[in-house]
Coordinates of C-alpha atoms in Angstrom, one line a residue:
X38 CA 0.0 0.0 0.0
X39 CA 2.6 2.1 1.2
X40 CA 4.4 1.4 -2.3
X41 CA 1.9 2.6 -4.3
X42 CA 1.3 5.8 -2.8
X43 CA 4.5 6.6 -3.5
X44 CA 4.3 5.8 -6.7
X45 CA 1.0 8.0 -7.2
X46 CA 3.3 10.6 -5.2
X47 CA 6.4 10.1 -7.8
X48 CA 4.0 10.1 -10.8
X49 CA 1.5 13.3 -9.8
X50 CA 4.8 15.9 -10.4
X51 CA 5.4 14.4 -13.5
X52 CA 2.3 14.5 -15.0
X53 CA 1.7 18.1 -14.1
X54 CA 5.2 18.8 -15.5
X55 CA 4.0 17.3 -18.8
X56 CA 0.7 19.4 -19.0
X57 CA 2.8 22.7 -18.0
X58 CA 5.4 22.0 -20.6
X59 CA 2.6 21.3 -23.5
X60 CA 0.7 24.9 -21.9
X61 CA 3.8 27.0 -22.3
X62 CA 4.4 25.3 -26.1
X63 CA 0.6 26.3 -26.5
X64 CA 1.2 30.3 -25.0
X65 CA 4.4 30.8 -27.0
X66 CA 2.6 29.4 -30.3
X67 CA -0.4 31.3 -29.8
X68 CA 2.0 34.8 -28.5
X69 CA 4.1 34.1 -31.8
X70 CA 1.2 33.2 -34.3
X71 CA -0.8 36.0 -32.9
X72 CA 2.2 39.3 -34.0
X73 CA 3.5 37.1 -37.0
X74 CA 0.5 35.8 -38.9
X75 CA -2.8 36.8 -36.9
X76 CA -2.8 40.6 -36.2
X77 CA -1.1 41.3 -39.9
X78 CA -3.5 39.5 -41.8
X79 CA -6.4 41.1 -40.1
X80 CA -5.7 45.0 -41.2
X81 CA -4.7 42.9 -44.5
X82 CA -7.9 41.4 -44.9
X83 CA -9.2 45.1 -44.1
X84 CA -6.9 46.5 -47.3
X85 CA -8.1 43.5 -49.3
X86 CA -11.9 44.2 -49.4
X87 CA -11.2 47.8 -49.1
X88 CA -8.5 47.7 -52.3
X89 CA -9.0 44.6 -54.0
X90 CA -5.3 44.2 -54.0
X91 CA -2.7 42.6 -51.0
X92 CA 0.4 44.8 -53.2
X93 CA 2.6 43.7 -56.1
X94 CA 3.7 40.8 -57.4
X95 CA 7.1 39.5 -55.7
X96 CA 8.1 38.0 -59.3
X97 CA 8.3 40.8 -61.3
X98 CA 6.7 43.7 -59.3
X99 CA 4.0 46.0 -61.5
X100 CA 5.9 45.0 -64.6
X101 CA 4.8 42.0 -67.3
X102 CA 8.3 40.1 -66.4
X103 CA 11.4 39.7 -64.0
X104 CA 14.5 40.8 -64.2
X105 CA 16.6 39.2 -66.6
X106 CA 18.5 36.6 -65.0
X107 CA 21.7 37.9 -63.3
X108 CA 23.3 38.0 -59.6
X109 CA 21.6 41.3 -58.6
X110 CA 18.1 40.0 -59.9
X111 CA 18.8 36.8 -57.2
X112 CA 19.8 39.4 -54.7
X113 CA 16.9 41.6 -55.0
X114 CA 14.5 38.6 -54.8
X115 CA 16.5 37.2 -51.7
X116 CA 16.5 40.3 -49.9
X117 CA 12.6 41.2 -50.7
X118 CA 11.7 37.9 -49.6
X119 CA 13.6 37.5 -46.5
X120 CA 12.0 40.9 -45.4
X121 CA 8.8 39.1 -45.9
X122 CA 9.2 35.9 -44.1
X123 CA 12.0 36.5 -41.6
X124 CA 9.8 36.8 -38.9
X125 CA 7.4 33.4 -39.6
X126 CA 10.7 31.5 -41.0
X127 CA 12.2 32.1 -37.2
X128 CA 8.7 31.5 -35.5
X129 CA 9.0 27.8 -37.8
X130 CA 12.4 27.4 -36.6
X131 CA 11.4 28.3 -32.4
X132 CA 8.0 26.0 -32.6
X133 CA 9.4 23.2 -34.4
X134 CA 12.5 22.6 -31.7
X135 CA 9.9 23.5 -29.0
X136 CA 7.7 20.6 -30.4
X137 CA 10.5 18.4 -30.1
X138 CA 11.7 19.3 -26.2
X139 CA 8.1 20.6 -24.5
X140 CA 5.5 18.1 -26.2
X141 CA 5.7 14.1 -25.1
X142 CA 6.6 11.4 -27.9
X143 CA 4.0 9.6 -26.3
X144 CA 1.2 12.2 -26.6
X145 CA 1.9 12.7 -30.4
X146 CA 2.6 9.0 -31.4
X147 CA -0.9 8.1 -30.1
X148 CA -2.8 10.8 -32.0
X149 CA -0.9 11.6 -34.7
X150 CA 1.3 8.5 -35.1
X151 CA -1.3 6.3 -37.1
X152 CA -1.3 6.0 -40.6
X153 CA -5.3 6.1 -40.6
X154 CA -7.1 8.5 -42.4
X155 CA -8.0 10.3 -38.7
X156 CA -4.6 10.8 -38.0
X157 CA -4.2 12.7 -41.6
X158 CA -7.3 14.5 -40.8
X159 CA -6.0 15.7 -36.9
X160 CA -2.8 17.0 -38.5
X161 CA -4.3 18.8 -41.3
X162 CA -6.8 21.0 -39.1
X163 CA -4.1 21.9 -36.9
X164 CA -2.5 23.7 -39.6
X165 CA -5.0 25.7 -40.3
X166 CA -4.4 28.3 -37.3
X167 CA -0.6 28.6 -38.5
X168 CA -1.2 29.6 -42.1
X169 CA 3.0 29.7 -42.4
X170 CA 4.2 29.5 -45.9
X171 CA 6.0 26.1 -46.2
X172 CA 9.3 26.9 -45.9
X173 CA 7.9 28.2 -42.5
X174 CA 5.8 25.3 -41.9
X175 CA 9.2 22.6 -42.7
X176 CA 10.9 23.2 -39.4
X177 CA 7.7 21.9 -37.3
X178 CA 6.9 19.0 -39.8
X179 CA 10.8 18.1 -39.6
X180 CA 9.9 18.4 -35.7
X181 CA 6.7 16.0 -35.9
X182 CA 8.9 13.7 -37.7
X183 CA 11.8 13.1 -35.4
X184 CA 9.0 12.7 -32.5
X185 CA 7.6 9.8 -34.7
X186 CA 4.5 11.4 -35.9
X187 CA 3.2 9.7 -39.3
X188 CA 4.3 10.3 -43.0
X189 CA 0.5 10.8 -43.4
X190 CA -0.3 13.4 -40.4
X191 CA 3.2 15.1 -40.6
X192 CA 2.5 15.8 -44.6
X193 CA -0.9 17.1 -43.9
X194 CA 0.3 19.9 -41.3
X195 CA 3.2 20.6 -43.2
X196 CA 1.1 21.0 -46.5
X197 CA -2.1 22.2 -45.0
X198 CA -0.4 25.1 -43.7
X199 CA 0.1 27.1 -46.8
X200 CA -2.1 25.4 -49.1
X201 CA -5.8 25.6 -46.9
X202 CA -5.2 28.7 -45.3
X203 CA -8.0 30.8 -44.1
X204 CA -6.2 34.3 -44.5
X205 CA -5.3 33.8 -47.9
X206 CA -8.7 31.9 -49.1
X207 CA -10.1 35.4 -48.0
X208 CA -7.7 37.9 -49.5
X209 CA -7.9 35.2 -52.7
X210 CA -11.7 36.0 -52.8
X211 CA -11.1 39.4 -52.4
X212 CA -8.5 40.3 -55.1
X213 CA -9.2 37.5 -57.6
X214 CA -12.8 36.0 -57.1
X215 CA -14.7 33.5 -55.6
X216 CA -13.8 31.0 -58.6
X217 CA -10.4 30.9 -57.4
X218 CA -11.0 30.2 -54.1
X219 CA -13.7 27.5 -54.7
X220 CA -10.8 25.8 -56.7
X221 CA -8.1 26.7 -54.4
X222 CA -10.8 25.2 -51.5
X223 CA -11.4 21.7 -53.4
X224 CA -8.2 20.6 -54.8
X225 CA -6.5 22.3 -51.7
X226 CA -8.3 19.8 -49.7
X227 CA -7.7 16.8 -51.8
X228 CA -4.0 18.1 -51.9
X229 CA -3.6 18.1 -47.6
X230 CA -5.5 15.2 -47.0
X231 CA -5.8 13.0 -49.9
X232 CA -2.3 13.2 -51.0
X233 CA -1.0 13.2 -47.4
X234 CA -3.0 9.9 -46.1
X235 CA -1.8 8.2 -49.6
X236 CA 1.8 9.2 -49.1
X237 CA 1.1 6.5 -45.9
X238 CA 1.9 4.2 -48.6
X239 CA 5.6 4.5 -50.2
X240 CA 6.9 5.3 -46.7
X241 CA 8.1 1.9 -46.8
X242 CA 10.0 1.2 -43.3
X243 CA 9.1 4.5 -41.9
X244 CA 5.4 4.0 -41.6
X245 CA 4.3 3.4 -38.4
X246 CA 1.5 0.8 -38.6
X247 CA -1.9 1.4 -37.0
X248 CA -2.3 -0.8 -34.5
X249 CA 1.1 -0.5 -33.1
X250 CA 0.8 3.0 -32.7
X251 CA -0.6 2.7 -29.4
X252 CA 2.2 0.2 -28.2
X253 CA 4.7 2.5 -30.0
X254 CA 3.5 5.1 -27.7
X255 CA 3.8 2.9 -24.7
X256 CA 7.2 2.0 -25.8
X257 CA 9.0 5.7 -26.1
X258 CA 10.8 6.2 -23.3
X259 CA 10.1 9.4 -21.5
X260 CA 12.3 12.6 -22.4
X261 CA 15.3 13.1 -19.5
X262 CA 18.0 16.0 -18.8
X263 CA 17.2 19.8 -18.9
X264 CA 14.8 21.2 -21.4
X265 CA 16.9 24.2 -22.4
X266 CA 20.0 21.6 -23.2
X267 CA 17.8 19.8 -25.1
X268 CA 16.2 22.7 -26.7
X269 CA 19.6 24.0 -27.4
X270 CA 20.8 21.3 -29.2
X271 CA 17.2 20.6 -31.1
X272 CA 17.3 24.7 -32.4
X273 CA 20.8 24.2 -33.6
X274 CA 20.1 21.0 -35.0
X275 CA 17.6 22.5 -37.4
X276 CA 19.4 25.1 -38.3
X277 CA 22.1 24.1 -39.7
X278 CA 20.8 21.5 -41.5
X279 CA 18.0 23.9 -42.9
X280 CA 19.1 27.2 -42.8
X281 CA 22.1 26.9 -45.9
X282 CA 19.9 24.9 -48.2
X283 CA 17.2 27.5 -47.6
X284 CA 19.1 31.0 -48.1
X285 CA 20.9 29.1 -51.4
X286 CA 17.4 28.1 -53.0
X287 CA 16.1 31.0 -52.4
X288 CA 18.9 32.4 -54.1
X289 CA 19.1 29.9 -57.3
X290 CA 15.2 30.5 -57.9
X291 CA 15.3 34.7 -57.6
X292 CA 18.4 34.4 -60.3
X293 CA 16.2 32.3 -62.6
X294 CA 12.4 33.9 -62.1
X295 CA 12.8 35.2 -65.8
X296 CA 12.8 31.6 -67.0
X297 CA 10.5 30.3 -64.9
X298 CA 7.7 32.9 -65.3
X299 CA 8.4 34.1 -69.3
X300 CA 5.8 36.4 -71.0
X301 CA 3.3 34.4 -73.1
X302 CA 1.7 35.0 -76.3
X303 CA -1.7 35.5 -76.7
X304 CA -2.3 31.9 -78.7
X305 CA -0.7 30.0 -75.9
X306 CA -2.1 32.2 -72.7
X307 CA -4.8 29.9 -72.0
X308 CA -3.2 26.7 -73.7
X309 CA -2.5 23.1 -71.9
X310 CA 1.0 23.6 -72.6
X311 CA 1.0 26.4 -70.4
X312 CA -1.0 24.7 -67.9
X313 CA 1.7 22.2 -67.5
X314 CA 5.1 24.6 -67.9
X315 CA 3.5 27.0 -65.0
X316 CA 2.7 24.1 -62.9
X317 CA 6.0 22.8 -62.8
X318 CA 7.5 26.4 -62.5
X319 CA 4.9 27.3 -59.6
X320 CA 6.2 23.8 -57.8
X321 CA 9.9 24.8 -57.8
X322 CA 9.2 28.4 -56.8
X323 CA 9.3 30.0 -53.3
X324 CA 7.0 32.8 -52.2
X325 CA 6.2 34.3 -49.1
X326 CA 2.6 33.4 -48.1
X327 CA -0.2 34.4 -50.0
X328 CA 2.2 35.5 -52.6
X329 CA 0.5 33.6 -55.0
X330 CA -2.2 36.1 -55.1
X331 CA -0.4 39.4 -56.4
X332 CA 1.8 37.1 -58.9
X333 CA -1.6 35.7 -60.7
X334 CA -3.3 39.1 -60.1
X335 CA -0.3 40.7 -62.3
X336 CA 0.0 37.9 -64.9
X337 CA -2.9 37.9 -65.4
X338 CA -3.4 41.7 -66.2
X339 CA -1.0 41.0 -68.8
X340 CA -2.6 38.4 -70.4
X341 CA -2.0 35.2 -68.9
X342 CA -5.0 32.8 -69.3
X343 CA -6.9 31.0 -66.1
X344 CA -6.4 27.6 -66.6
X345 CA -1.9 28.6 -66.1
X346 CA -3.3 30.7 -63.6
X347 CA -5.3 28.3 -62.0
X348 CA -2.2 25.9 -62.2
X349 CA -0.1 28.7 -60.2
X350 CA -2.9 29.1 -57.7
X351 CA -2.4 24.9 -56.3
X352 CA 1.3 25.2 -57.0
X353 CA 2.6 28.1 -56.2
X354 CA 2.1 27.4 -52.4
X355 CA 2.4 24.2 -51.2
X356 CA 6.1 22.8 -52.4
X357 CA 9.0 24.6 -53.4
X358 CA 12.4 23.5 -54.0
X359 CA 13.8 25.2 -50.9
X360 CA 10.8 23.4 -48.7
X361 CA 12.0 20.3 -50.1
X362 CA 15.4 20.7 -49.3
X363 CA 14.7 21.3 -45.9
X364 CA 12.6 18.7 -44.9
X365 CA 14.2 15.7 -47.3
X366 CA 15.9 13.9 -44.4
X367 CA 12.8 13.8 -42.5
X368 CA 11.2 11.6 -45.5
X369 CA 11.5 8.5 -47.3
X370 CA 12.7 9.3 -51.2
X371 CA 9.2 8.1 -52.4
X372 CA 7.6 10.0 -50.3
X373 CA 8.9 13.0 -51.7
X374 CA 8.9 12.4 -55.3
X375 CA 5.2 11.0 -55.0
X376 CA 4.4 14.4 -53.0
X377 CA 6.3 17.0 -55.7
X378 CA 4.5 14.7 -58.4
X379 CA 0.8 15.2 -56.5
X380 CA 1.5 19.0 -56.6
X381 CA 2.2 19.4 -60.3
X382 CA -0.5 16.7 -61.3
X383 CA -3.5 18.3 -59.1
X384 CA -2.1 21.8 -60.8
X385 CA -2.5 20.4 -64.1
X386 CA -6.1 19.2 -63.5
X387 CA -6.9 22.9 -61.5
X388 CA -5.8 24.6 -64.8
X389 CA -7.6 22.0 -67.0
X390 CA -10.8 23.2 -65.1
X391 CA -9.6 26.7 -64.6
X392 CA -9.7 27.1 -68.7
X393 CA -13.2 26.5 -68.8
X394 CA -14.1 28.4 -65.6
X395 CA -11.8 31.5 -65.2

C-alpha cells in the first residue's frame, strides 16, 4: 500500500510537469502566431476588401516580367523575400525545436502516429491556425517527424499550412474572385489530405502501422536531462541543417524567375501547354505566403489565361524547392517524389478546369 502511494506521489509531479510544458508550447505558439500571422493579416484582410489588392507581385513587381537573370536579380528577390518571411521563418524554426523538447513522444505518437485516415485528418486541421508559408511550416513537420508522428499526419500539417489557409482563401476572394477560391478550397483539400494519407503508402520502413501506434506510444521512453539543453541542441540541429539549403534556394530561384515565369503569347495564354510549364515552375518556386495572389493578379493583367493561372494558384504554395530541401531527411525518397508529383498533377487538373471556368 505504502508502495503505491509513493508511486501515485512520484508520478502526480510528473504529469503536471507534462501538461505545464505542452501549456507554455501552446502560449508561445499562440503569442508568436498571434504578432507574425494573426494581427497582420487582419488589417490585410481590411486592405483586401477595401482595395482589391494585398500589393505587387514579388516575381516581377508592377511589370509583365522579372528581371533578366543575373546575380543582382537573385539578390533583389532574396532580400525582398527574407523581409517578408524573416519573422514566420524564425517562428517555424522556435515551434518546431519546441515541439520536439516541450510536447511528449508519447502524446503525439498516439494521435498523430497512425497511418489512418483520422490521424491525416487531426494534423491537417491543426495547420489551419498557422497559415505559415511552407518553408515556414518545414521546421515543425521536420519536428513532428523526429518525434515519430506519421508520413500521413506530418505531410498534412506541413502541406495544409500554406495550401488551406483561411487568410489567404479570403484575400484570394477578395482580389481575384470566388472562382479561385472555390478551386483553391477543393483541390486544396484533396491536396492536404488526400495526398498526405496516400503518401502512408511509399513510406516503406518508416510507416508506423496502426495498431502498433498505441504500443509504440507505450514504448517511447520518457524525455530526460534539462529542457533548455535539449532545446539547445534541437534549435541548432535545425538550423544548420536547414538554414544553408534555404538562403541558397532562395537564391538559385530569384536568379532564374525570368525563366520560370516568361511572357506568353496570346495563342498560348490559356493553352494546356501552359498549364503544364507554369505548374511545374509554380512547384519549384518560393513565395512568401499568399504571394500567390499578387503574382496571378499581375500575370494575369497582362494576359496570362486561367487555366496557367489556376495551375499557379495549387502550386505556387504548397512545395517549393527550398521546402523540399529542408525537410528531405525527415522523408523517405518516395515520399517526396510522390508528393512533388501530386503538386504538379493536381495543378495540371486545377488549370484544365480553370480554362473553362476562369
Amino acid at each position: 500500500m505504502t508502495h503505491t502511494g509513493n508511486s501515485m506521489r512520484q508520478a502526480q509531479p510528473l504529469n503536471r510537469k507534462t501538461v505545464l510544458s505542452v501549456i507554455i508550447f501552446l502560449l508561445i505558439a499562440a503569442a508568436g502566431l498571434t504578432y507574425v500571422k494573426w494581427m497582420p493579416y487582419y488589417h490585410k484582410t481590411i486592405n483586401a476588401a477595401t482595395n482589391h489588392t494585398i500589393g505587387s507581385s514579388i516575381v516581377s513587381g508592377t511589370g509583365q516580367t522579372a528581371p533578366d537573370p543575373s546575380w543582382q536579380a537573385a539578390w533583389d528577390y532574396t532580400k525582398a523575400y527574407y523581409n517578408s518571411v524573416w519573422k514566420a521563418a524564425v517562428l517555424g524554426i522556435l515551434l518546431g525545436s519546441l515541439v520536439q523538447v516541450l510536447i511528449p513522444a508519447q502524446w503525439l505518437v498516439r494521435v498523430l502516429g497512425k497511418t489512418s485516415f483520422g490521424s491525416t485528418l487531426i494534423g491537417g486541421a491543426a495547420s489551419i491556425p498557422g497559415m505559415m508559408c511552407s518553408c515556414c511550416a518545414a521546421p515543425l513537420a521536420v519536428g513532428l517527424r523526429k518525434k515519430n508522428v506519421s508520413v500521413g499526419a506530418s505531410l498534412a500539417f506541413w502541406l495544409g499550412n500554406p495550401t488551406i489557409n483561411p487568410a489567404t482563401l479570403i484575400f484570394m476572394t477578395f482580389v481575384l474572385s470566388w472562382k479561385f477560391t472555390l478551386i483553391r478550397v477543393i483541390f486544396g483539400l484533396i491536396l492536404t489530405f488526400g495526398v498526405s494519407y496516400l503518401a502512408n503508402r511509399f513510406a516503406g520502413d518508416a510507416k508506423v502501422p496502426a495498431e502498433l501506434a498505441e504500443k509504440q506510444a507505450q514504448a517511447l521512453p520518457d524525455e530526460t536531462g534539462s529542457w533548455a539543453v535539449r532545446w539547445l541542441k534541437s534549435i541548432w540541429t535545425l538550423t544548420l541543417h536547414i538554414v544553408p539549403a534555404y538562403i541558397l534556394a532562395v537564391l538559385l530561384l530569384g536568379f532564374a524567375r525570368a525563366w520560370l515565369f516568361p511572357s506568353v503569347s496570346d495563342a498560348s495564354a490559356n493553352s494546356l501547354l501552359a498549364v503544364i510549364g507554369f505548374a511545374i515552375a509554380g512547384m519549384l518556386f518560393v513565395i512568401p505566403t499568399a504571394g500567390e495572389i499578387p503574382i496571378i493578379q499581375t500575370m494575369m493583367s497582362f494576359g496570362l489565361g486561367g487555366g496557367p493561372a489556376a495551375a499557379l494558384l495549387l502550386t505556387l504554395p504548397p512545395v517549393s524547392l527550398p521546402s523540399l530541401l529542408m525537410i528531405y531527411r525527415a522523408y523517405p525518397r518516395k515520399v517526396m517524389l510522390f508528393v512533388t508529383g501530386s503538386v504538379v498533377a493536381i495543378g495540371i487538373m486545377s488549370g484544365i478546369v480553370g480554362m473553362f471556368v476562369l
